PDB file of C-alpha atoms and ligand atoms in Angstrom:
ATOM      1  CA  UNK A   1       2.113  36.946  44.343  1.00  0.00           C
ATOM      2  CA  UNK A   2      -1.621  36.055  43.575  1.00  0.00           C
ATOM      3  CA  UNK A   3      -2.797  37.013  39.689  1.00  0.00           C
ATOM      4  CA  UNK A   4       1.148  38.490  39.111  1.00  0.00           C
ATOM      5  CA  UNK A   5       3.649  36.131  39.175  1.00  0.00           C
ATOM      6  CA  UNK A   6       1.529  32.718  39.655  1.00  0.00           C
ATOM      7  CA  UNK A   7       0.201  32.924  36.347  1.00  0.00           C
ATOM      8  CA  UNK A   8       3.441  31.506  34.305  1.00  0.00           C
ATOM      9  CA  UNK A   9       3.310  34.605  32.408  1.00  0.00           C
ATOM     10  CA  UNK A  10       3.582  38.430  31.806  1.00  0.00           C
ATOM     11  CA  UNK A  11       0.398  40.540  30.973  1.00  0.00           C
ATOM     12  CA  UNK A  12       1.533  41.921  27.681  1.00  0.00           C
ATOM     13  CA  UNK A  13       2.812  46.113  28.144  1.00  0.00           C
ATOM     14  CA  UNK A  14      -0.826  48.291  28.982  1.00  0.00           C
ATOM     15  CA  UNK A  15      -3.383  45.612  28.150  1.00  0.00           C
ATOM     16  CA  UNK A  16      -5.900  44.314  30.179  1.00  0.00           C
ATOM     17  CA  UNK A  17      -5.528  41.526  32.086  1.00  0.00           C
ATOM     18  CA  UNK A  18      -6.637  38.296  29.572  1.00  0.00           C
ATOM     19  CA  UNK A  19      -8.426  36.422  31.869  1.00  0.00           C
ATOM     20  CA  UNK A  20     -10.928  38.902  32.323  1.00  0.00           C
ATOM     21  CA  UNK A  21     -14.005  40.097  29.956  1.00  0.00           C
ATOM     22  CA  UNK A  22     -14.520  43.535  29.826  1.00  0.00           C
ATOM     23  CA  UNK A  23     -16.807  44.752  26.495  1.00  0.00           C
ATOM     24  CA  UNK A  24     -14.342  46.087  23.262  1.00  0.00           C
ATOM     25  CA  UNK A  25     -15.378  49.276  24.124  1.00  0.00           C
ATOM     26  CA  UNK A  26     -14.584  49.011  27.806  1.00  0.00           C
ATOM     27  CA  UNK A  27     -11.109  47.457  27.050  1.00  0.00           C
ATOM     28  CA  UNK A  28      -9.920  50.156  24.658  1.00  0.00           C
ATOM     29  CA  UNK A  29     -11.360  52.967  27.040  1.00  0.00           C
ATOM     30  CA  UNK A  30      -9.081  51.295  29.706  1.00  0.00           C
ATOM     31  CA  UNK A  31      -6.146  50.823  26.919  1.00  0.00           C
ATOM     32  CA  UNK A  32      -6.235  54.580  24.652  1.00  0.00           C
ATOM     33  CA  UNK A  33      -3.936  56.496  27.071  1.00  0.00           C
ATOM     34  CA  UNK A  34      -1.346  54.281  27.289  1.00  0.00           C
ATOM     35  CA  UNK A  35       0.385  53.944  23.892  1.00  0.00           C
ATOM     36  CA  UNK A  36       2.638  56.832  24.235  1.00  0.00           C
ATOM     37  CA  UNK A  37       4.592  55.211  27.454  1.00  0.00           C
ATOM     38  CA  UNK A  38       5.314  52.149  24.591  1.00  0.00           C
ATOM     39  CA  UNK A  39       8.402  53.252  23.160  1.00  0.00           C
ATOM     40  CA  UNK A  40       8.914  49.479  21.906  1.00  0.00           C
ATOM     41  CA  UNK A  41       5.439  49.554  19.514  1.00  0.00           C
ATOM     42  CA  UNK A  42       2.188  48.717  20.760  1.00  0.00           C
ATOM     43  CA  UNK A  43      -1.729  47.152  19.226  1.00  0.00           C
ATOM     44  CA  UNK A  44      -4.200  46.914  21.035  1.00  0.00           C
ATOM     45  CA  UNK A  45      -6.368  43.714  20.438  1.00  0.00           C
ATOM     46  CA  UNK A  46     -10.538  42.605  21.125  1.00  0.00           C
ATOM     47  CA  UNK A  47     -10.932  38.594  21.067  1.00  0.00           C
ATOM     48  CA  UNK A  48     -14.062  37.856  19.017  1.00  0.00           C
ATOM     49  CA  UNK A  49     -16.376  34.504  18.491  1.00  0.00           C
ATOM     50  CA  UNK A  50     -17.163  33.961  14.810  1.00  0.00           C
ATOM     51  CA  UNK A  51     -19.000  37.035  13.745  1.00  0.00           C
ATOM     52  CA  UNK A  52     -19.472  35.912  10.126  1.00  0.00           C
ATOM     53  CA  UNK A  53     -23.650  36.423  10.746  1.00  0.00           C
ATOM     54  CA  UNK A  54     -22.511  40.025  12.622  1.00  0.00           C
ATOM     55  CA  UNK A  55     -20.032  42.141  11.000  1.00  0.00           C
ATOM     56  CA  UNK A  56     -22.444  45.046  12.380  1.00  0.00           C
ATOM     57  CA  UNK A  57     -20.791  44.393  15.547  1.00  0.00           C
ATOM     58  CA  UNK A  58     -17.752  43.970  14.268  1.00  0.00           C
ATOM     59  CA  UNK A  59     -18.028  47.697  11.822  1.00  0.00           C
ATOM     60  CA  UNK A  60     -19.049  48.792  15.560  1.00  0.00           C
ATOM     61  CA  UNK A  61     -16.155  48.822  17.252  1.00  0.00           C
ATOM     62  CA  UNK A  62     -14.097  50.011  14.743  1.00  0.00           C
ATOM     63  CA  UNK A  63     -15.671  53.162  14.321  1.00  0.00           C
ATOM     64  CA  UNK A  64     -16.032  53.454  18.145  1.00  0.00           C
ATOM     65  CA  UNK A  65     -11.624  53.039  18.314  1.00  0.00           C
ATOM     66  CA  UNK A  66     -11.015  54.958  15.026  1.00  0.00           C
ATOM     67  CA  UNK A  67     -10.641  58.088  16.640  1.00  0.00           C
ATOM     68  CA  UNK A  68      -9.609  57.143  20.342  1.00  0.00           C
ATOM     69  CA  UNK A  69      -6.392  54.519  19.371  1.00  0.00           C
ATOM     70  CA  UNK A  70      -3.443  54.116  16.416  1.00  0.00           C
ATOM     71  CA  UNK A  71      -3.971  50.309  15.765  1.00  0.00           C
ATOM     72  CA  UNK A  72      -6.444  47.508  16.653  1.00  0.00           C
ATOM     73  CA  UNK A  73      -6.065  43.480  16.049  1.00  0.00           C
ATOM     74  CA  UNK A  74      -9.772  41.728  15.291  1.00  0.00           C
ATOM     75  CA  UNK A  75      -9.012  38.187  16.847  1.00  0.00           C
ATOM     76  CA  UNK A  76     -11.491  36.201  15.720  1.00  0.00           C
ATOM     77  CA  UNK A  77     -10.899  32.161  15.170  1.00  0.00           C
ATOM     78  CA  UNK A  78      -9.780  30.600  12.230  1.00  0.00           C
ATOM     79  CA  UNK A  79      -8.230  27.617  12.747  1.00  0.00           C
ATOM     80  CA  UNK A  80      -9.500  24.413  10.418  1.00  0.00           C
ATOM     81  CA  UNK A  81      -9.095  21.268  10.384  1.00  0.00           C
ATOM     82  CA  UNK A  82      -8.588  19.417   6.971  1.00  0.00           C
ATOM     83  CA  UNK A  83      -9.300  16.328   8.541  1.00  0.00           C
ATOM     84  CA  UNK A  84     -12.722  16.417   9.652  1.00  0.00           C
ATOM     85  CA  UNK A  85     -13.497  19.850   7.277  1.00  0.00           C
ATOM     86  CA  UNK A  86     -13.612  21.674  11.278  1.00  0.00           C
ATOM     87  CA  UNK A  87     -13.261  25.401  10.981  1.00  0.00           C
ATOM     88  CA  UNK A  88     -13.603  27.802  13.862  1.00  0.00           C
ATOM     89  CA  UNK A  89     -11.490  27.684  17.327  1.00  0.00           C
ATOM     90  CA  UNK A  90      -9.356  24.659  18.121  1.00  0.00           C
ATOM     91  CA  UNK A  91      -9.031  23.962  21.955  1.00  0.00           C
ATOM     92  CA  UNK A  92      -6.028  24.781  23.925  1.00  0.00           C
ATOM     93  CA  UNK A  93      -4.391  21.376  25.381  1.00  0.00           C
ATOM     94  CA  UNK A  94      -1.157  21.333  27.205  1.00  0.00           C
ATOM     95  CA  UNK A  95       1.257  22.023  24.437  1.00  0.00           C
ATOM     96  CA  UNK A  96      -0.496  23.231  21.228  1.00  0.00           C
ATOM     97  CA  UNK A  97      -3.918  23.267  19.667  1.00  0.00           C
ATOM     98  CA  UNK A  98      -6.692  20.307  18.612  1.00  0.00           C
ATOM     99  CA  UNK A  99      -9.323  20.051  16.808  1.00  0.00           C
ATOM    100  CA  UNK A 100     -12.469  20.103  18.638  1.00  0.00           C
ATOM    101  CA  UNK A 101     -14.252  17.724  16.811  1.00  0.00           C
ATOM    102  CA  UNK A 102     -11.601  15.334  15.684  1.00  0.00           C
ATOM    103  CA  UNK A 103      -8.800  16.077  17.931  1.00  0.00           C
ATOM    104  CA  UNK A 104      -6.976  16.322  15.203  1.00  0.00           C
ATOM    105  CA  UNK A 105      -2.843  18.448  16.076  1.00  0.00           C
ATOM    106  CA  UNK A 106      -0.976  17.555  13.336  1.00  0.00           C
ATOM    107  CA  UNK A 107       0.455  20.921  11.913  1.00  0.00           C
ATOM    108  CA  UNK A 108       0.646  18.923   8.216  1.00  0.00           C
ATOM    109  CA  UNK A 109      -3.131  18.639   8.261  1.00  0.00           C
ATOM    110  CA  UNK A 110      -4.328  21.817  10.202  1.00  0.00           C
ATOM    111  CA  UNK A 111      -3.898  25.206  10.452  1.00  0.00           C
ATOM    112  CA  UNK A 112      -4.327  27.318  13.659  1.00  0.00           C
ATOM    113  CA  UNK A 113      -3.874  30.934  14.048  1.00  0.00           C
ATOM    114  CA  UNK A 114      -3.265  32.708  17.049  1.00  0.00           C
ATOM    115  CA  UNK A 115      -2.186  36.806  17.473  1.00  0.00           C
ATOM    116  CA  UNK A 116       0.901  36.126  19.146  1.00  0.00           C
ATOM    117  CA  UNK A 117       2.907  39.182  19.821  1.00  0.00           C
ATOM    118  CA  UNK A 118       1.110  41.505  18.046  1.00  0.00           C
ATOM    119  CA  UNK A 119       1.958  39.370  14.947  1.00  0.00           C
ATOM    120  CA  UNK A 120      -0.531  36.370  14.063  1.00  0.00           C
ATOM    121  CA  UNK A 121       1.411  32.805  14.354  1.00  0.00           C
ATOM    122  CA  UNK A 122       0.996  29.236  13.642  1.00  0.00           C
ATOM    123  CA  UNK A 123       1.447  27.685  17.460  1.00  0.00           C
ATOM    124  CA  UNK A 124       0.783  24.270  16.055  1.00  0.00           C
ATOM    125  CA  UNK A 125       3.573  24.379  13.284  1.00  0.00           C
ATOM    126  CA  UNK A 126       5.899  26.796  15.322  1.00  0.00           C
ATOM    127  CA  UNK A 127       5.236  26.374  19.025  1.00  0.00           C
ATOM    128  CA  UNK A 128       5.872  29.049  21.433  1.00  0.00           C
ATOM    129  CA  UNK A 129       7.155  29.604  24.664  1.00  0.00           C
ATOM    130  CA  UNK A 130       5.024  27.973  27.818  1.00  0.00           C
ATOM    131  CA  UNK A 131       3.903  31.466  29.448  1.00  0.00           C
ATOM    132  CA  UNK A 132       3.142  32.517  26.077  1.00  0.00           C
ATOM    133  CA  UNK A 133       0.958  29.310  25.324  1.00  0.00           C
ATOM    134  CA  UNK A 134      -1.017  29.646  28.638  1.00  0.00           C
ATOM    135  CA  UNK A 135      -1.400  33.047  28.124  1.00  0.00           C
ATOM    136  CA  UNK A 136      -3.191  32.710  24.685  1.00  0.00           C
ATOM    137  CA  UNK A 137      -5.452  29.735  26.828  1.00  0.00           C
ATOM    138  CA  UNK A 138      -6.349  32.061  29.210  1.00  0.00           C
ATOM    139  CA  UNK A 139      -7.799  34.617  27.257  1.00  0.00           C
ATOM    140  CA  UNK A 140     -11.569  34.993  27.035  1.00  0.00           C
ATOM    141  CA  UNK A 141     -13.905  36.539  24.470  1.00  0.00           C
ATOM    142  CA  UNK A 142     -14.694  40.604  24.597  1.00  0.00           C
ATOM    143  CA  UNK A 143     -18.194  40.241  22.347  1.00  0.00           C
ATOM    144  CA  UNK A 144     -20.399  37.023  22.745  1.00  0.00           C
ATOM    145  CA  UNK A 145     -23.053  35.248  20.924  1.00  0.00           C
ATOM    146  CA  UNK A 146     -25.208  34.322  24.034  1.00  0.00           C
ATOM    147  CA  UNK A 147     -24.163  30.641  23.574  1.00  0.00           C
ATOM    148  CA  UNK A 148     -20.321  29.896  23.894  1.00  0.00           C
ATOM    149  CA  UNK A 149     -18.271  28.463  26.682  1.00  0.00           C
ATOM    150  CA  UNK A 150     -17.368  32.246  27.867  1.00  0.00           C
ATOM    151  CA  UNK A 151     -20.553  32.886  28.152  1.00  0.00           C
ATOM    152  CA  UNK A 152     -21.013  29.293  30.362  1.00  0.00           C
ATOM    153  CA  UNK A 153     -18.130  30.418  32.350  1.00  0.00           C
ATOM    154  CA  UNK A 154     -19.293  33.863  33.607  1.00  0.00           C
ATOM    155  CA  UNK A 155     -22.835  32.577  35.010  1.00  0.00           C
TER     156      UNK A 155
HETATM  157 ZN1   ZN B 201     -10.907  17.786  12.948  1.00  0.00          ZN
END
């Protein structure tokens, strides 16, 4: 079935479907209700670009989900590279992370962080299922900076 079961995996309990972009404050309007049918736990999550130059935007959304949900992840990347001194997002490749710059995977000299299940993990030193690798490839940003490849992609 198109955008269910073609997609190699599950879209995780009440959130929004990954692959699309709707603002932070559109996805946890869409999200709030939905916690109390989660008798297993549940966060809900916004995927960020580096907003070291905007934690305004960041202190935004927070006080806009403070009083509508119980818990919120801030995904924003990480990863570095101490081969080439990279640090930001490494790219998705067919069974872990690289290094943008350097192409650099070894989990020895790199670290990549990815919210995995709720839980931040290491994919590069502890890799994860396939569906749940081309899940966390699929997803796309929920705040942009006008110049990233999200932004590319939605033109
Ligand atoms: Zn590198």
């Amino acid at each position: 079935m198109k955008d269910i079961t073609d997609k190699e995996y599950y879209t995780n309990s009440f959130h929004y479907d990954v692959r699309k972009a709707p603002t932070p404050f559109e996805k946890i309007d869409f999200e709030k209700d939905y916690p109390k049918y989660s008798a297993g736990g549940f966060i809900h999550y916004c995927e960020y670009p580096n907003l070291k130059q905007n934690p305004k935007a960041l202190e935004a959304v927070w006080d806009y989900a403070y009083d509508r949900i119980g818990y919120l992840g801030t995904n924003t990347p990480i990863d570095q590279c101490f081969e080439c001194g990279f640090k930001g997002e490494f790219k998705p490749t067919a069974k872990g992370f690289e290094c943008p710059q350097c192409g650099n995977h070894d989990p020895a000299t790199c670290d990549v962080v990815k919210r995995t299940c709720g839980y931040l993990g290491n994919p590069n030193q502890r890799p994860m299922v396939h569906g749940r690798h081309i899940e966390i490839a699929s997803r796309v940003k929920h705040m942009s900076l006008g110049n990233d490849a999200n932004d590319i992609a939605r033109q």
